[in-house]
C-alpha cells in the first residue's frame, strides 16, 4: 500500500498501462508495418520504457 | 477527427488516475496547513516539475504553438529571454525572503514587509485573476473539444470541472501538485512524438530551413526596427518590457507558481525549485513552439495543413496543434495526444484554484473576516473556497461563451495589475526605506498608468479608447510597452512617497529586506547543488540557445 503513495510508482503504472495498450493496439487489424502500427508500436515501447524507468528510480531510492 | 475505443480508453484511464491520486492523498490531509500548503513537505523533484507544470496550461500549450506559426522563433523569447533569468533570480535572491519569512502566500509577504492594505490589494486582484483565468481555461477546453471532436460544450465543462474539483477537494494542494507532475510527463510525452513525426516528414531541421521563411527562424535578427520582425517589436521593449518587467513580474511575484516552491521541505530546496524548473523550461520550445514552425513547413510542402480562418477573416492559429494531431497521429496515440491537451487545461485550472483557495483563506478570510479561529475551521474554509473557486470558474466559462469581449477586457485589466507588481516587490526587498504607503500608492499609480497608456495607444485596432496618440505595430508590442511604462511609474511613485513617509524600524524588517538579512553560509560545496552555480549553468545554456538561433 505504501508504494501507492510514491508518485514515481503511480506515474510508472500509468505509462506502463498506456504503453502496453498502444503496443497491443498496434497489432490489431492492420497490415504489418503500416503507419498506424509503426507509430503506436514505437510510442507504446517508449511509454513502457518510461514507466519501467520510473519503477527503477523508485527502487533506487 | 474521429476517436475510437482505444482513444476513449486512454482518456478514461487518465481520469481514473488523476481522481485516484486525490483519493489516495485524502487520508494525509487533516488540517488547513495540509490542505492549502502541503505541510511544506514536498520533495524537490516534485516541486520543480509542479512549478513548471503550473505554467504549462492550455494557453501555454495551444497558445505557444499558435505563436510559433505566427511569429516563428521570435516566440522563443518567452523562454530564453523571458523565463530563465527571472526563475533564477527568484531562486537565488527572492526565495530566501518568501520562504524565510514564513509567509504562507505572496500577499502575506506584502503584509509582513509593508502593511495590510497593500496585501489586501494584491490578494483581491490575485484571487479574482485566478478564478477568471481558471474559467477561461475551462471555456477554451470545452470550445476546443466541441470544434475538433464534436463533444457537447456543457458536458465538457462539467466533466472537466468535476474531475478537477474531486482531486483538489480530496487531496488539496498536494493532490494538485502530484497531478501536475503526471500532467507534465503526459504533455511532454504526448506531444514529443508529434514533433518527431513532423520533423521526420519534413526532412529534419534542413527541411524546415528550406520551407519556412528565414525571418521566422531567428530570435534577434530584425529587432532593430519593429517593421523588420514578425512580432512588430523593438529591441528595448523586448528586453526591458518582456525580459525584465513582465518576466520578473510573472515568475517572481505570481503566487500560482511561487506557491510550488514555497511548499518545499527547506529553504535550499525552495531556492533550487525554480532553478531546476528552468532546465525543462528552456527545453520546452521544442515541444510547444516547434509544432507551429513545423506546420508552416508542412503547409509549403504538402496539401491539407492549412489553418482555418475565423469569421472576421483572420487565420485561426490556435488550431495548429489540433490539425497536427489530426494529420499525423493515428488512433491510439491520438488518444494520448488528446489526453495531453485535456491535461494541460486541467493543470492550468487546478493551479489557479489551489492558489485561489490559499489566498482567499489566509489573506482575505483570516485577515478580514475571522481572525483567530481554529486550524480545523480554516481547513473547512479552504474546502468551501475550492467549491466556490470551481463554481466561479464554470460561471466564467459560460460568460466567456456569451461575451467573448468581456474576457478580453478582464484579462487586459489583470495584466495592468501585474505589470507594476514586480517594482513593488523589488523595491520592498532591496531598499529598506520603502514604506507601506509608498508601495500601495505606487501599485495604484502603476496600474492606473497601464490603463491610461492602453487608452492612449492603438495596436491591431485595440486600445485608444481615450485618444489615439500612438500606433504600435502589434498588440504584443503594445503590451510590452505598457508593462515597462507602468513599471517605471510604479518605481517613481513608490520612491517619492516613501521618502515622505515613515519607514518601518530596521528590527521589523530582518528577514524581509536584503540588506538587513544575515547572508546564508551555503553548506552545499558541490556546485550542482548550490543554487547560485546551478543558476549560472542554466544561464550559460540559455545564452547558447540565443546565440545558436540568433
XYZ file of C-alpha atoms in Angstrom, chain A residues 1 4-8 10-11 13-15 17-18 21-22 25 35-37 39-40 43 46-47 50 54, chain B residues 4 6 9-10 13-14 17 24 27-28 45-46 178 181-182 185-186 189 193 197 328 330-333 336:
52
model
C 0.000 0.000 0.000
C 0.917 3.790 -3.885
C 1.946 6.988 -2.096
C 5.135 7.151 -4.153
C 4.414 9.333 -7.155
C 7.062 7.583 -9.253
C 1.851 5.881 -9.809
C 3.358 7.569 -12.877
C 1.948 2.328 -13.633
C 0.093 4.905 -15.742
C 2.636 4.967 -18.545
C -0.630 0.641 -18.882
C -0.879 3.184 -21.715
C -2.340 -0.694 -24.641
C -0.633 1.070 -27.553
C -3.474 -1.903 -30.422
C 1.856 3.770 -40.436
C -0.548 3.169 -37.551
C 1.372 0.132 -36.396
C 3.718 4.881 -34.647
C 1.692 3.090 -31.973
C 5.207 5.154 -28.845
C 8.650 4.484 -25.402
C 5.883 4.848 -22.808
C 9.436 5.360 -19.352
C 10.023 5.333 -13.050
C -12.004 5.117 -31.458
C -8.719 2.821 -27.673
C -9.961 4.143 -23.072
C -6.751 6.160 -22.651
C -7.546 5.760 -17.664
C -6.152 9.263 -17.251
C -5.532 8.117 -12.263
C -5.018 8.236 -2.125
C -6.099 10.390 4.356
C -2.991 12.548 4.639
C 11.854 16.879 -7.824
C 8.067 17.145 -7.406
C 1.141 15.415 -7.737
C 3.756 16.150 -12.319
C 1.757 13.398 -14.042
C 5.046 13.973 -18.288
C 1.844 13.338 -20.206
C 5.478 12.543 -23.905
C 6.175 12.134 -30.881
C 6.963 12.676 -36.757
C -0.031 12.986 -38.010
C -3.275 7.571 -35.911
C -5.875 6.349 -33.412
C -4.211 5.038 -30.286
C -1.516 7.673 -29.921
C -2.673 10.191 -25.808
